[in-house]
Amino acid sequence: MKQETLARLVVLALAGVASIPLISGPHTPLLHARLAEEGGWTPDVLHAEAGEPFALRLTSDDVLHGFGVGHTDIEPVLVAPGTVTDVTLTFDQPGTYTYYCTVWCGLNHWRMRGIIVVEGETPSTAPPEPPLYVQLAIDIDAPHPADVTPAVRPDAANAPDAAVEFSFEQYAATSPAQLFAEFSRQPGLKDLTDAQRWNLVAALWAGQTSPAALVEGEAIFRQECAACHGQLGGGDGLYAEALAEAGEAAMDELAGTHDMMIQAPPDWQDPAVLLGASPALLHGKMLRGGMGTGMPMWGALYTDAQLWNVVAYLYTFQLNSP
Ligand SMILES: [Cu+2]
C-alpha cells in the first residue's frame, strides 16, 4: 500500500510541472504509443530501481492513448499525439509491473501492454499460492450452464430469515444454482418456496461483498469489460461483433475453418449462463484470460481483491443486492 501511494503522489506532484523537465534528462526513456496493430508501445520493456524515482517521457505517434501501471495506485495519464508528457514513478517493491493503455483506442486496445522490470532486493515472502480455480480444479474453458433458474429475479431484500453459515470458501466454490439445489435438499430449508430459496441465495451473495466493493467492481467493468461484454453484461458490447469477426477471419486463414474459436462474449442476461458460474470460475477467467476467445488476461493489471470486486459486480446482473 505504501508503494502505491508513494508512486501516485509523485505523479500528481509532477503533473503540474509537466512541461518543466526537472527530473527527466537526455537519458530519460521516451516511450512511444502506437495502435497495437502498428506495434503498440516502443520500447515495451523498461527497467527501474526500487526506491529510486524513475522518469519517463510519453508521446503518441498516432491517436490518443493512456498510460497506467497495474498493481499500483498510479493515476493514469493521457498520451496525446504531438506532445510529450513527463511522469516520474517510484516503486517501493521490486518486481515486474505491467503498463497498459487506458484509452479505448481501437479493437486491439487491450493488446497495448509492456513491462517495467523493477530491480531491488526482493523481500523474503512465501511463494504465491495457485489461484483458487486451479486449487478447486475448475475447468474454466468448459461451459457451466445452470440446470435450474429462478422464475423471477432473486432479491436479497426479500430473503427469509434463516440461519445459514456461508464462508468465502463456500461462496467462491459454488455457483448460485448449485447453492439453490443444495437448499432444496436441506431439512431446514426444503419447506421454503423456490422464490424464497433464490432470495436467500441472493442475500448470501450480497453478504460476500459491500456497496464500496460493488462501486469499484462496476468502475473496472465499465473501463475494461463493457466494450465487449456490454454495459449490462449481455455480450453485446460495441466491439463484440468486430472481435468475433476478426477471430473467425483469423481461423479461416490459419485452419480453413472458423468453428474452432468461441469468440462471442457470454450473455449474462441469461440466468442459466451467469447463475451456473461460480465466483472462482469467473475470477479465474479474468485472471488468466479466455483461451480461444478474445478475453485478455487481467491478472497483471488488477489485484486479486479488485478482481473479486468485479466478480461480485457481475452477479448484480441477475441477483438484486440491497
Ligand atoms: Cu491505446
Coordinates of C-alpha atoms and ligand atoms in Angstrom, one line a residue:
M1 CA 0.0 0.0 0.0
K2 CA 2.8 2.3 0.9
Q3 CA 4.4 1.8 -2.5
E4 CA 1.2 2.5 -4.3
T5 CA 0.5 5.8 -2.5
L6 CA 4.1 7.0 -3.0
A7 CA 4.0 6.3 -6.7
R8 CA 0.8 8.1 -7.1
L9 CA 1.9 11.2 -5.1
V10 CA 5.0 11.6 -7.3
V11 CA 3.0 11.5 -10.5
L12 CA 0.4 14.0 -9.2
A13 CA 3.2 16.4 -8.0
L14 CA 4.7 16.3 -11.4
A15 CA 1.5 16.8 -13.3
G16 CA 1.6 20.5 -12.6
V17 CA 5.1 20.9 -13.8
A18 CA 4.9 18.5 -16.8
S19 CA 6.5 21.0 -19.2
I20 CA 9.5 21.7 -16.9
P21 CA 11.9 18.8 -17.2
L22 CA 13.2 18.9 -13.7
I23 CA 13.9 15.2 -13.3
S24 CA 14.0 14.0 -16.9
G25 CA 17.2 14.5 -18.8
P26 CA 18.7 13.5 -22.1
H27 CA 18.8 9.8 -21.0
T28 CA 15.2 9.7 -19.9
P29 CA 13.4 7.0 -22.0
L30 CA 10.9 8.3 -24.5
L31 CA 8.0 5.8 -24.7
H32 CA 6.1 5.9 -27.9
A33 CA 2.5 4.8 -28.0
R34 CA 1.0 3.4 -31.3
L35 CA -2.1 1.3 -32.0
A36 CA -1.4 -2.3 -31.2
E37 CA -1.5 -3.3 -34.9
E38 CA 1.2 -0.7 -35.6
G39 CA 3.4 -2.0 -32.9
G40 CA 2.0 -0.9 -29.6
W41 CA 4.5 0.6 -27.1
T42 CA 8.1 1.2 -28.0
P43 CA 10.1 0.2 -26.1
D44 CA 7.9 -2.4 -24.4
V45 CA 10.4 -3.4 -21.7
L46 CA 11.6 -0.7 -19.2
H47 CA 14.0 -1.0 -16.3
A48 CA 13.8 0.8 -13.0
E49 CA 15.3 0.6 -9.5
A50 CA 13.1 0.1 -6.4
G51 CA 13.0 3.2 -4.2
E52 CA 14.5 5.4 -7.0
P53 CA 12.5 8.0 -9.0
F54 CA 12.0 6.6 -12.5
A55 CA 11.5 9.4 -15.0
L56 CA 9.7 8.6 -18.3
R57 CA 8.6 10.7 -21.2
L58 CA 5.4 9.7 -23.1
T59 CA 4.3 10.5 -26.6
S60 CA 1.9 9.1 -29.1
D61 CA 2.6 8.6 -32.8
D62 CA -1.0 8.2 -33.9
V63 CA -4.1 8.6 -31.8
L64 CA -4.9 9.5 -28.1
H65 CA -3.7 6.7 -25.8
G66 CA -3.4 6.5 -22.0
F67 CA -0.7 5.2 -19.7
G68 CA -1.4 3.2 -16.5
V69 CA 0.5 0.7 -14.4
G70 CA -1.1 -2.4 -13.0
H71 CA -1.0 -3.3 -9.3
T72 CA -0.2 0.3 -8.3
D73 CA -2.3 3.3 -7.4
I74 CA -0.7 5.5 -10.1
E75 CA -3.3 7.8 -11.7
P76 CA -3.4 7.0 -15.5
V77 CA -2.2 9.9 -17.7
L78 CA -3.3 10.7 -21.3
V79 CA -0.7 10.2 -24.0
A80 CA -1.6 12.6 -26.9
P81 CA -0.1 12.8 -30.3
G82 CA 2.4 15.7 -30.9
T83 CA 3.0 16.3 -27.2
V84 CA 5.4 14.9 -24.6
T85 CA 4.2 14.1 -21.1
D86 CA 6.7 13.7 -18.3
V87 CA 5.9 11.3 -15.5
T88 CA 8.1 10.1 -12.6
L89 CA 7.2 6.8 -10.9
T90 CA 8.7 5.4 -7.7
F91 CA 8.3 1.7 -6.9
D92 CA 8.9 0.7 -3.3
Q93 CA 8.9 -3.0 -4.2
P94 CA 10.9 -4.8 -6.8
G95 CA 9.0 -7.0 -9.3
T96 CA 7.6 -6.9 -12.8
Y97 CA 4.9 -4.4 -13.4
T98 CA 2.6 -4.3 -16.4
Y99 CA 1.9 -0.9 -18.0
Y100 CA -1.0 -0.6 -20.4
C101 CA -3.1 1.7 -22.5
T102 CA -6.1 3.2 -20.6
V103 CA -8.0 4.7 -23.5
W104 CA -10.1 2.6 -25.9
C105 CA -8.0 3.4 -29.0
G106 CA -9.2 0.5 -31.2
L107 CA -10.2 -3.1 -31.5
N108 CA -6.8 -4.3 -30.2
H109 CA -6.5 -1.6 -27.5
W110 CA -6.1 -4.3 -24.8
R111 CA -3.0 -5.6 -26.5
M112 CA -1.1 -2.4 -25.8
R113 CA 0.9 -3.6 -22.9
G114 CA 4.5 -3.5 -21.8
I115 CA 6.5 -4.3 -18.6
I116 CA 8.6 -2.4 -16.2
V117 CA 11.2 -4.6 -14.5
V118 CA 11.9 -3.1 -11.1
E119 CA 15.2 -4.3 -9.7
G120 CA 16.0 -4.3 -6.0
E121 CA 16.3 -6.6 -3.0
T122 CA 13.4 -9.0 -3.0
P123 CA 11.8 -9.2 0.4
S124 CA 11.5 -12.8 1.6
T125 CA 7.9 -13.8 1.1
A126 CA 6.3 -17.1 0.7
P127 CA 5.7 -18.3 -2.8
P128 CA 2.3 -17.3 -4.0
E129 CA -0.5 -19.8 -3.8
P130 CA -2.0 -21.1 -7.0
P131 CA -5.2 -19.3 -7.9
L132 CA -8.4 -20.6 -6.5
Y133 CA -9.7 -22.0 -9.8
V134 CA -6.6 -24.2 -10.0
Q135 CA -6.9 -25.3 -6.4
L136 CA -10.5 -26.2 -7.0
A137 CA -9.7 -27.9 -10.3
I138 CA -12.4 -26.0 -12.2
D139 CA -12.2 -26.3 -16.0
I140 CA -12.7 -22.7 -16.8
D141 CA -12.9 -23.3 -20.5
A142 CA -15.9 -25.6 -20.3
P143 CA -19.4 -24.2 -20.3
H144 CA -21.1 -24.4 -16.9
P145 CA -24.8 -23.7 -17.5
A146 CA -27.2 -23.8 -14.5
D147 CA -29.7 -26.6 -14.6
V148 CA -32.2 -24.6 -12.6
T149 CA -33.0 -20.9 -12.9
P150 CA -35.3 -18.6 -11.0
A151 CA -38.8 -17.7 -12.3
V152 CA -38.4 -14.2 -11.1
R153 CA -35.3 -12.2 -10.3
P154 CA -33.9 -13.1 -6.9
D155 CA -33.9 -10.2 -4.4
A156 CA -31.7 -10.2 -1.3
A157 CA -34.0 -7.7 0.4
N158 CA -36.9 -10.2 0.4
A159 CA -34.8 -13.2 1.8
P160 CA -36.4 -15.2 4.6
D161 CA -34.8 -15.3 8.0
A162 CA -32.7 -18.4 8.0
A163 CA -29.6 -19.2 10.0
V164 CA -27.2 -20.3 7.2
E165 CA -23.5 -20.2 7.6
F166 CA -21.7 -19.3 4.4
S167 CA -18.0 -18.8 4.2
F168 CA -16.0 -17.1 1.5
E169 CA -14.6 -20.5 0.6
Q170 CA -18.1 -21.9 0.0
Y171 CA -19.1 -18.7 -1.9
A172 CA -16.0 -19.0 -4.2
A173 CA -16.5 -22.7 -5.0
T174 CA -20.3 -22.7 -5.5
S175 CA -22.5 -21.3 -8.3
P176 CA -25.8 -19.7 -7.2
A177 CA -27.7 -22.6 -8.9
Q178 CA -25.7 -25.2 -7.0
L179 CA -26.4 -23.4 -3.7
F180 CA -30.1 -23.3 -4.6
A181 CA -30.1 -27.0 -5.4
E182 CA -28.4 -27.7 -2.1
F183 CA -31.0 -25.7 -0.2
S184 CA -33.7 -27.8 -1.8
R185 CA -32.2 -30.8 0.0
Q186 CA -31.5 -29.3 3.4
P187 CA -34.1 -30.2 6.1
G188 CA -34.5 -26.7 7.5
L189 CA -34.9 -25.1 4.0
K190 CA -36.8 -27.5 1.9
D191 CA -40.1 -26.1 3.1
L192 CA -39.4 -22.7 1.6
T193 CA -40.8 -21.8 -1.8
D194 CA -38.4 -21.7 -4.8
A195 CA -38.6 -17.9 -4.8
Q196 CA -37.7 -17.8 -1.1
R197 CA -34.7 -20.0 -1.6
W198 CA -33.5 -17.9 -4.5
N199 CA -33.8 -14.8 -2.4
L200 CA -31.8 -16.5 0.3
V201 CA -29.1 -17.2 -2.3
A202 CA -29.1 -13.5 -3.4
A203 CA -28.8 -12.5 0.3
L204 CA -25.8 -14.8 0.9
W205 CA -24.2 -13.4 -2.3
A206 CA -24.7 -9.9 -1.2
G207 CA -23.2 -10.8 2.2
Q208 CA -19.9 -11.5 0.5
T209 CA -19.5 -8.0 -0.8
S210 CA -20.2 -4.4 0.2
P211 CA -21.5 -1.3 -1.5
A212 CA -18.0 0.2 -1.8
A213 CA -16.7 -3.0 -3.3
L214 CA -19.5 -3.1 -5.9
V215 CA -18.8 0.5 -6.8
E216 CA -15.1 -0.4 -7.5
G217 CA -16.2 -3.5 -9.4
E218 CA -18.6 -1.5 -11.6
A219 CA -15.9 1.1 -12.3
I220 CA -13.5 -1.6 -13.5
F221 CA -16.2 -3.3 -15.5
R222 CA -17.1 -0.1 -17.3
Q223 CA -13.5 0.8 -18.0
E224 CA -12.3 -2.7 -19.2
C225 CA -15.2 -5.1 -19.9
A226 CA -18.2 -3.2 -21.2
A227 CA -16.8 -2.5 -24.6
C228 CA -17.1 -6.3 -25.4
H229 CA -19.4 -7.7 -22.7
G230 CA -22.0 -4.8 -22.9
Q231 CA -23.0 -2.3 -20.3
L232 CA -25.5 -4.8 -18.8
G233 CA -23.4 -7.9 -19.5
G234 CA -25.5 -9.1 -22.4
G235 CA -22.4 -9.9 -24.5
D236 CA -23.4 -7.2 -26.9
G237 CA -20.7 -4.6 -26.4
L238 CA -19.6 -2.2 -29.1
Y239 CA -16.6 -4.4 -30.0
A240 CA -18.2 -7.8 -29.5
E241 CA -19.1 -8.4 -33.1
A242 CA -15.9 -7.0 -34.6
L243 CA -13.8 -9.1 -32.3
A244 CA -15.8 -12.3 -33.3
E245 CA -15.4 -11.5 -37.0
A246 CA -11.7 -10.9 -36.5
G247 CA -11.3 -14.2 -34.7
E248 CA -13.3 -16.1 -37.4
A249 CA -11.2 -14.5 -40.2
A250 CA -8.0 -15.4 -38.4
M251 CA -9.1 -19.0 -38.0
D252 CA -10.3 -19.2 -41.6
E253 CA -6.8 -18.1 -42.7
L254 CA -5.0 -20.4 -40.3
A255 CA -7.1 -23.5 -40.4
G256 CA -9.7 -23.1 -43.1
T257 CA -12.5 -23.2 -40.5
H258 CA -14.0 -20.7 -38.1
D259 CA -15.6 -23.3 -35.9
M260 CA -12.6 -23.6 -33.6
M261 CA -12.9 -20.4 -31.8
I262 CA -15.7 -19.3 -29.5
Q263 CA -15.3 -15.5 -29.8
A264 CA -18.6 -14.1 -28.7
P265 CA -18.8 -13.0 -25.0
P266 CA -21.3 -14.8 -22.8
D267 CA -24.8 -13.4 -22.3
W268 CA -25.0 -12.8 -18.6
Q269 CA -28.5 -11.5 -19.0
D270 CA -29.4 -15.2 -19.5
P271 CA -29.8 -16.6 -15.9
A272 CA -28.6 -20.0 -17.0
V273 CA -25.3 -18.6 -18.0
L274 CA -24.4 -16.4 -15.1
L275 CA -26.1 -18.4 -12.3
G276 CA -24.3 -21.6 -13.4
A277 CA -20.9 -19.9 -12.9
S278 CA -19.1 -20.0 -9.5
P279 CA -17.1 -16.9 -8.3
A280 CA -13.8 -18.9 -8.6
L281 CA -14.7 -19.7 -12.3
L282 CA -15.3 -16.0 -13.1
H283 CA -12.3 -14.9 -11.1
G284 CA -10.1 -17.5 -13.0
K285 CA -11.3 -16.2 -16.4
M286 CA -10.3 -12.7 -15.5
L287 CA -7.0 -13.7 -14.0
R288 CA -5.9 -16.0 -16.9
G289 CA -8.0 -14.7 -19.8
G290 CA -10.1 -17.0 -22.0
M291 CA -8.3 -19.5 -24.2
G292 CA -9.5 -19.4 -27.7
T293 CA -11.5 -16.2 -27.1
G294 CA -10.8 -12.5 -27.3
M295 CA -10.8 -12.3 -23.4
P296 CA -7.5 -10.7 -22.3
M297 CA -5.8 -11.7 -19.0
W298 CA -6.3 -9.1 -16.3
G299 CA -4.2 -10.6 -13.6
A300 CA -1.2 -8.4 -14.4
L301 CA -3.3 -5.2 -14.2
Y302 CA -5.6 -5.7 -11.3
T303 CA -5.1 -7.1 -7.8
D304 CA -6.9 -10.2 -6.6
A305 CA -9.1 -8.0 -4.4
Q306 CA -10.1 -5.8 -7.4
L307 CA -10.9 -8.9 -9.5
W308 CA -13.1 -10.3 -6.7
N309 CA -15.0 -7.0 -6.7
V310 CA -15.6 -7.3 -10.4
V311 CA -16.9 -10.8 -9.8
A312 CA -19.3 -9.6 -7.1
Y313 CA -20.5 -6.8 -9.5
L314 CA -21.2 -9.3 -12.3
Y315 CA -23.7 -11.2 -10.2
T316 CA -25.8 -8.0 -9.9
F317 CA -26.8 -8.6 -13.5
Q318 CA -29.0 -11.5 -12.0
L319 CA -29.3 -11.0 -8.3
N320 CA -30.7 -7.9 -6.6
S321 CA -28.4 -6.6 -3.9
P322 CA -29.8 -4.4 -1.1
Ligands
CU1 CU -4.1 2.8 -26.9

